[in-house]
Coordinates of C-alpha atoms in Angstrom, one line a residue:
M1 CA 0.2 -0.1 0.3
K2 CA 1.3 3.6 -1.3
K3 CA 1.8 5.5 1.9
S4 CA 0.3 9.2 1.4
Q5 CA 2.9 11.9 1.7
F6 CA 0.4 14.6 2.2
S7 CA 0.5 15.4 5.8
V8 CA -1.8 17.0 8.4
R9 CA -0.1 20.0 8.5
Q10 CA 0.1 20.3 4.8
V11 CA -3.6 19.9 4.8
Q12 CA -4.2 22.5 7.4
E13 CA -1.8 24.9 5.2
Y14 CA -3.9 24.5 2.2
A15 CA -7.4 24.8 4.0
A16 CA -7.6 28.6 3.0
T17 CA -6.5 28.0 -0.5
W18 CA -8.4 24.8 -1.6
Y19 CA -10.7 27.3 -3.6
L20 CA -8.0 28.8 -5.6
Q21 CA -7.0 25.2 -7.2
E22 CA -8.1 23.2 -9.9
A23 CA -9.8 20.2 -9.2
A24 CA -7.4 17.8 -10.9
E25 CA -4.6 19.4 -8.8
I26 CA -6.7 18.5 -5.5
L27 CA -7.4 15.0 -6.9
A28 CA -3.5 14.3 -7.3
K29 CA -2.6 15.9 -3.9
L30 CA -5.1 13.9 -2.1
E31 CA -4.4 11.0 -4.0
T32 CA -8.1 10.1 -5.0
S33 CA -9.9 9.9 -8.4
I34 CA -13.5 10.4 -9.5
A35 CA -13.6 7.0 -11.1
L36 CA -12.4 5.2 -8.0
G37 CA -12.3 7.2 -5.0
L38 CA -10.1 6.2 -2.0
S39 CA -9.8 2.6 -1.6
T40 CA -10.4 1.0 1.9
A41 CA -7.0 0.8 2.7
A42 CA -6.3 4.3 2.2
A43 CA -9.6 5.4 3.9
E44 CA -8.3 3.5 7.2
Q45 CA -4.9 5.2 6.8
N46 CA -6.2 8.6 6.4
L47 CA -8.7 8.1 9.4
T48 CA -5.4 7.0 11.6
K49 CA -3.9 10.1 10.4
Y50 CA -6.3 12.6 10.6
G51 CA -8.6 11.4 13.2
R52 CA -12.3 10.9 13.1
N53 CA -14.7 13.4 11.5
A54 CA -16.1 14.6 14.8
L55 CA -15.8 17.8 16.6
P56 CA -14.3 17.7 20.0
E57 CA -16.7 17.4 22.7
A58 CA -16.8 19.9 25.5
E59 CA -16.0 17.9 29.0
P60 CA -18.9 18.3 31.2
R61 CA -18.2 19.8 34.6
P62 CA -17.5 17.4 37.4
A63 CA -20.4 16.5 39.7
L64 CA -18.6 17.9 42.7
I65 CA -17.7 21.1 40.9
V66 CA -21.2 21.7 40.2
F67 CA -22.3 20.9 43.5
L68 CA -19.4 23.5 45.1
S69 CA -20.4 26.1 42.7
Y70 CA -23.7 26.7 44.6
F71 CA -21.4 27.6 47.5
W72 CA -19.3 30.3 45.8
S73 CA -21.5 33.3 46.1
I74 CA -21.3 36.2 48.4
P75 CA -24.9 35.7 49.9
V76 CA -23.9 31.8 50.6
A77 CA -20.8 33.2 52.1
L78 CA -22.6 35.4 54.5
L79 CA -24.7 32.7 55.4
T80 CA -21.8 30.7 56.1
L81 CA -20.1 33.4 58.3
A82 CA -23.5 33.7 60.1
A83 CA -23.7 29.8 61.0
I84 CA -20.0 30.0 62.2
L85 CA -21.0 33.2 64.4
S86 CA -23.9 31.2 65.7
I87 CA -21.7 28.5 67.0
A88 CA -19.6 30.9 68.5
T89 CA -22.5 32.5 70.4
G90 CA -23.5 29.0 71.3
S91 CA -26.6 29.1 69.1
Q92 CA -26.2 25.7 67.6
V93 CA -29.6 25.4 66.5
D94 CA -29.8 28.7 64.4
A95 CA -26.3 27.3 62.6
L96 CA -28.2 24.1 62.1
V97 CA -31.1 26.0 60.5
I98 CA -28.9 28.3 58.2
M99 CA -26.3 25.5 56.9
G100 CA -29.6 23.4 56.0
V101 CA -30.9 25.8 53.9
V102 CA -27.5 26.4 52.4
V103 CA -27.1 22.7 51.5
I104 CA -30.8 22.5 50.4
N105 CA -30.2 25.4 48.0
A106 CA -27.1 23.3 46.5
V107 CA -28.9 20.2 46.2
L108 CA -31.9 21.6 44.7
G109 CA -29.6 23.5 41.9
Y110 CA -27.4 20.4 41.4
V111 CA -30.1 18.2 40.8
T112 CA -31.9 20.3 38.3
E113 CA -28.8 20.7 36.3
S114 CA -27.8 16.9 36.5
K115 CA -31.3 16.1 34.9
S116 CA -30.9 18.4 32.1
E117 CA -27.3 17.5 31.4
R118 CA -28.2 13.7 31.3
I119 CA -31.4 14.6 28.9
I120 CA -28.7 16.7 26.7
L121 CA -26.4 13.7 26.4
S122 CA -28.7 11.1 25.9
L123 CA -30.0 13.2 22.6
K124 CA -26.4 12.6 21.3
N125 CA -27.3 9.0 20.8
L126 CA -30.5 9.8 18.8
V127 CA -28.7 11.1 15.9
N128 CA -26.4 9.2 13.8
P129 CA -25.7 10.8 10.7
T130 CA -24.3 9.3 7.3
A131 CA -22.8 10.3 4.0
L132 CA -22.6 8.7 0.7
V133 CA -18.7 8.3 -0.1
V134 CA -17.2 6.5 -3.4
R135 CA -14.6 3.7 -2.1
D136 CA -12.9 1.3 -4.5
G137 CA -15.3 2.5 -7.4
Q138 CA -18.5 2.0 -5.4
A139 CA -20.8 4.6 -3.9
I140 CA -21.2 3.3 -0.4
E141 CA -23.0 4.9 2.8
V142 CA -20.8 5.3 5.7
E143 CA -21.1 6.8 9.2
S144 CA -20.2 10.5 8.9
Q145 CA -17.5 10.1 11.6
T146 CA -15.5 7.7 9.3
V147 CA -15.2 10.2 6.3
V148 CA -11.8 11.0 5.7
V149 CA -9.6 13.7 3.7
G150 CA -9.5 12.5 0.1
D151 CA -13.1 10.7 0.3
L152 CA -15.7 11.8 -2.7
L153 CA -18.8 12.9 -1.4
V154 CA -21.8 11.8 -3.6
L155 CA -24.1 15.0 -3.4
K156 CA -28.1 14.7 -3.9
P157 CA -31.1 16.7 -2.7
G158 CA -31.3 16.2 0.8
S159 CA -27.8 15.0 1.4
Y160 CA -26.1 16.1 4.8
I161 CA -22.6 17.4 4.1
A162 CA -20.3 15.4 6.6
A163 CA -17.0 17.5 6.2
D164 CA -15.5 20.7 4.2
A165 CA -15.0 19.7 0.7
R166 CA -14.1 21.2 -2.8
V167 CA -16.8 20.6 -5.5
I168 CA -15.2 18.7 -8.4
E169 CA -18.4 18.0 -10.4
S170 CA -21.7 20.4 -10.3
Q171 CA -25.1 19.9 -12.0
D172 CA -27.2 22.8 -10.9
L173 CA -26.0 22.0 -7.4
S174 CA -27.3 24.1 -4.6
V175 CA -26.6 24.2 -0.8
D176 CA -28.3 25.6 2.1
E177 CA -25.5 27.3 4.2
S178 CA -27.4 29.0 6.6
A179 CA -26.3 27.1 9.8
L180 CA -22.6 28.5 8.7
T181 CA -23.3 31.8 7.0
G182 CA -26.9 32.8 8.4
E183 CA -28.1 33.1 4.8
S184 CA -31.3 31.2 4.2
I185 CA -31.3 31.6 0.3
P186 CA -29.5 28.3 -1.2
V187 CA -26.3 29.0 -2.7
A188 CA -25.3 27.7 -6.2
K189 CA -22.3 25.8 -6.3
A190 CA -19.6 25.3 -9.3
S191 CA -16.6 23.3 -9.8
H192 CA -14.3 25.7 -11.4
A193 CA -11.2 27.5 -9.3
L194 CA -11.5 31.0 -8.2
S195 CA -8.9 33.5 -9.1
K196 CA -9.4 36.1 -6.5
Q197 CA -7.4 35.9 -3.2
D198 CA -9.0 36.2 0.2
I199 CA -12.8 35.5 -0.7
P200 CA -15.1 35.6 2.4
L201 CA -16.1 32.3 3.2
A202 CA -19.8 32.9 1.9
E203 CA -18.6 33.7 -1.9
R204 CA -16.4 30.4 -2.0
N205 CA -19.2 28.9 -4.2
N206 CA -17.0 25.8 -5.2
M207 CA -16.2 24.8 -1.5
I208 CA -19.1 23.0 0.6
Y209 CA -19.0 22.8 4.5
S210 CA -19.6 20.6 7.3
G211 CA -23.2 21.0 8.7
T212 CA -24.6 22.4 5.7
F213 CA -27.1 20.4 3.5
V214 CA -27.8 20.1 -0.3
T215 CA -31.1 21.5 -1.6
G216 CA -31.0 20.8 -5.4
G217 CA -29.1 19.3 -8.3
Q218 CA -26.3 16.9 -8.0
G219 CA -22.3 16.8 -7.9
L220 CA -19.3 15.3 -6.4
G221 CA -17.1 17.0 -3.5
V222 CA -13.5 16.1 -2.4
V223 CA -13.2 16.4 1.6
V224 CA -10.5 18.6 2.1
A225 CA -11.1 19.0 6.0
T226 CA -12.7 16.8 8.9
G227 CA -13.5 17.2 12.3
Q228 CA -12.0 20.3 14.2
H229 CA -10.3 21.5 11.1
T230 CA -13.6 22.2 9.4
E231 CA -15.1 25.7 9.4
M232 CA -17.5 24.4 11.8
G233 CA -14.8 23.4 14.0
N234 CA -13.1 26.5 13.8
I235 CA -16.4 28.3 15.3
Q236 CA -16.5 25.7 17.9
A237 CA -13.0 26.7 18.9
L238 CA -13.8 30.3 19.1
V239 CA -17.2 29.4 21.2
T240 CA -14.9 27.4 23.8
E241 CA -12.7 30.4 24.3
T242 CA -15.3 32.7 25.2
K243 CA -15.8 33.4 28.9
I244 CA -19.2 33.0 30.0
P245 CA -20.3 36.8 31.7
Q246 CA -22.1 37.2 34.8
T247 CA -26.0 37.1 34.6
P248 CA -27.7 40.1 35.7
L249 CA -29.1 38.5 38.9
E250 CA -25.5 37.0 39.9
I251 CA -24.3 41.0 39.5
Q252 CA -27.1 42.1 41.7
L253 CA -26.6 39.4 44.2
E254 CA -23.0 40.1 44.6
R255 CA -23.7 43.7 44.7
A256 CA -26.2 43.5 47.4
G257 CA -24.0 40.9 49.5
G258 CA -21.3 43.4 49.5
Q259 CA -23.5 46.3 50.5
L260 CA -25.0 44.0 53.1
V261 CA -21.6 43.0 54.7
L262 CA -20.7 46.9 54.9
L263 CA -24.0 47.9 56.4
S264 CA -24.1 45.1 58.8
S265 CA -20.6 45.5 59.9
A266 CA -21.0 49.2 60.3
V267 CA -24.1 48.6 62.4
C268 CA -22.6 45.9 64.5
I269 CA -19.6 48.0 65.4
L270 CA -21.6 50.9 66.2
V271 CA -23.9 48.9 68.4
L272 CA -20.8 47.1 70.2
G273 CA -19.2 51.0 70.6
L274 CA -22.3 52.6 72.2
G275 CA -23.0 49.8 74.5
I276 CA -19.4 50.0 75.7
L277 CA -19.5 53.8 76.4
R278 CA -23.0 53.2 77.9
G279 CA -21.3 50.7 80.6
Y280 CA -22.3 47.2 79.1
G281 CA -19.8 44.6 79.5
F282 CA -17.5 43.6 76.3
V283 CA -18.6 40.1 76.2
E284 CA -22.3 41.0 76.3
M285 CA -22.1 43.5 73.8
L286 CA -20.1 41.4 71.3
Q287 CA -22.8 38.6 71.7
T288 CA -25.3 41.1 70.8
S289 CA -23.6 42.6 67.8
I290 CA -23.2 38.9 66.6
A291 CA -26.6 38.3 67.0
L292 CA -27.8 41.3 64.9
A293 CA -25.3 40.4 62.2
V294 CA -26.8 36.6 62.0
A295 CA -30.2 38.5 61.8
A296 CA -28.9 40.7 59.0
V297 CA -28.4 38.0 56.5
P298 CA -31.2 36.8 54.6
E299 CA -31.2 33.0 54.8
G300 CA -34.1 32.3 52.2
L301 CA -32.7 34.6 49.3
P302 CA -29.9 32.2 47.6
T303 CA -32.9 29.2 48.1
V304 CA -35.7 31.6 46.3
A305 CA -33.7 32.5 43.5
T306 CA -32.6 28.8 42.9
I307 CA -36.2 27.8 43.1
T308 CA -37.2 30.3 40.6
L309 CA -34.6 29.5 38.2
A310 CA -35.2 25.7 38.7
L311 CA -39.0 26.2 37.9
G312 CA -37.8 28.3 34.9
I313 CA -36.1 25.3 33.5
N314 CA -38.8 23.0 34.1
K315 CA -41.1 25.4 32.4
M316 CA -38.6 25.4 29.2
R317 CA -38.6 21.9 29.3
Q318 CA -42.2 21.6 28.8
Q319 CA -42.2 23.8 25.8
G320 CA -39.2 21.5 24.2
V321 CA -36.3 23.7 25.1
L322 CA -33.6 22.3 26.8
V323 CA -31.3 24.4 29.1
R324 CA -28.3 23.3 30.8
R325 CA -27.4 25.6 33.5
L326 CA -29.5 27.7 35.7
D327 CA -28.0 31.0 35.2
A328 CA -29.0 30.6 31.4
I329 CA -32.6 30.9 32.5
E330 CA -32.0 34.3 34.6
A331 CA -30.2 35.5 31.3
L332 CA -32.7 34.4 29.1
G333 CA -35.4 36.2 31.3
S334 CA -33.3 39.5 31.2
V335 CA -34.2 39.9 27.4
Q336 CA -36.2 42.8 26.7
T337 CA -35.5 43.4 23.0
I338 CA -34.4 41.1 20.0
C339 CA -33.4 42.5 16.8
L340 CA -33.5 40.2 13.7
D341 CA -32.4 40.4 10.1
K342 CA -31.9 37.0 9.1
T343 CA -35.2 36.2 7.0
G344 CA -35.6 32.2 6.7
T345 CA -33.3 31.6 9.7
L346 CA -35.3 32.2 12.5
T347 CA -38.8 33.0 10.4
T348 CA -40.4 30.9 7.7
N349 CA -38.8 32.8 4.9
E350 CA -42.1 34.0 3.6
M351 CA -43.4 37.3 3.0
S352 CA -47.3 38.3 2.4
V353 CA -49.1 41.2 1.6
V354 CA -51.2 42.8 4.2
E355 CA -51.9 46.3 3.2
I356 CA -52.2 48.0 -0.4
Q357 CA -51.7 51.3 -0.8
T358 CA -53.4 53.4 -3.8
P359 CA -53.7 57.2 -4.5
N360 CA -57.1 57.4 -3.2
S361 CA -57.5 54.8 -0.7
K362 CA -55.7 52.0 1.6
I363 CA -56.8 48.6 1.5
R364 CA -56.1 46.1 4.3
L365 CA -55.5 42.6 3.4
E366 CA -57.7 41.1 6.6
D367 CA -60.4 43.5 5.7
S368 CA -60.9 42.3 2.4
Q369 CA -61.1 38.7 3.4
K370 CA -64.0 39.1 6.1

């Protein structure tokens, strides 16, 4: 078996220039052909070299981290401090009640998030897309994860495009690329090489991309990138680098917690000072100040917030929407205005006349239908 001399690094270096090269040149570089495609042995070799055609899956947060995350907030820290102060002043019952509230809050949030995570993970097993490729001169159906660089994709209406590919044959071929570019109108594809450098992705009409699908015509495409090296893989990499910002509720709770700490500390110090000036004992006034600090902490605040968000997740689940994290519900609930300019992506891509304006009158369509 002839070993391919085209390395993984070269594939990545050519990624931005495939649309500039002629189809015959690409087929020669990838050691494949229109008539035969890859051999089974070459496909196995490329699968070993380039890896499976799958995007890296984000590691789910460990269960312990999810549980402990509900203890990492200023309100919960205040409750914990209040419990410690209660124990120090001999109020073990108060401390037990406070810590019970904290633990219930953490358990409730953990159970809700874990349930959503399990449902989302189970959905991955329901979809197992396939692709029609040419190997050893035969068109065969394979799992999309086993598609490799050099494979010939057989493109037909309704075909799911499993990897980034260069079009080498096109007969009125059109592809819906809305998942990648946001444009709902199908894009006509051709097989000829482009001559202009640095063409935007949406205008590379001789390339097809993973995650899109064929809407019309037919053709052939040779796979030039799989898995994390596809355009979808690049988008995923950018998304994973983005830090999750604090939600408005988190910001408000943190601000309220900070203000509560300052205010209660100032009041406790003032009470302690006034008591000592009036002749009361230091220990007695210290216990009184600690009692005031404990009373100032809102024990039910974290639990109320968690219960509200958990109810929101359950409500969304009833509507067929899965939410992985509690804070996502709060962020969604904070949305007041949505501005859209992608007809067909989030809408039905249909227009209808609702009003006709003439020089002498104005006719509304619903009025004429009555």
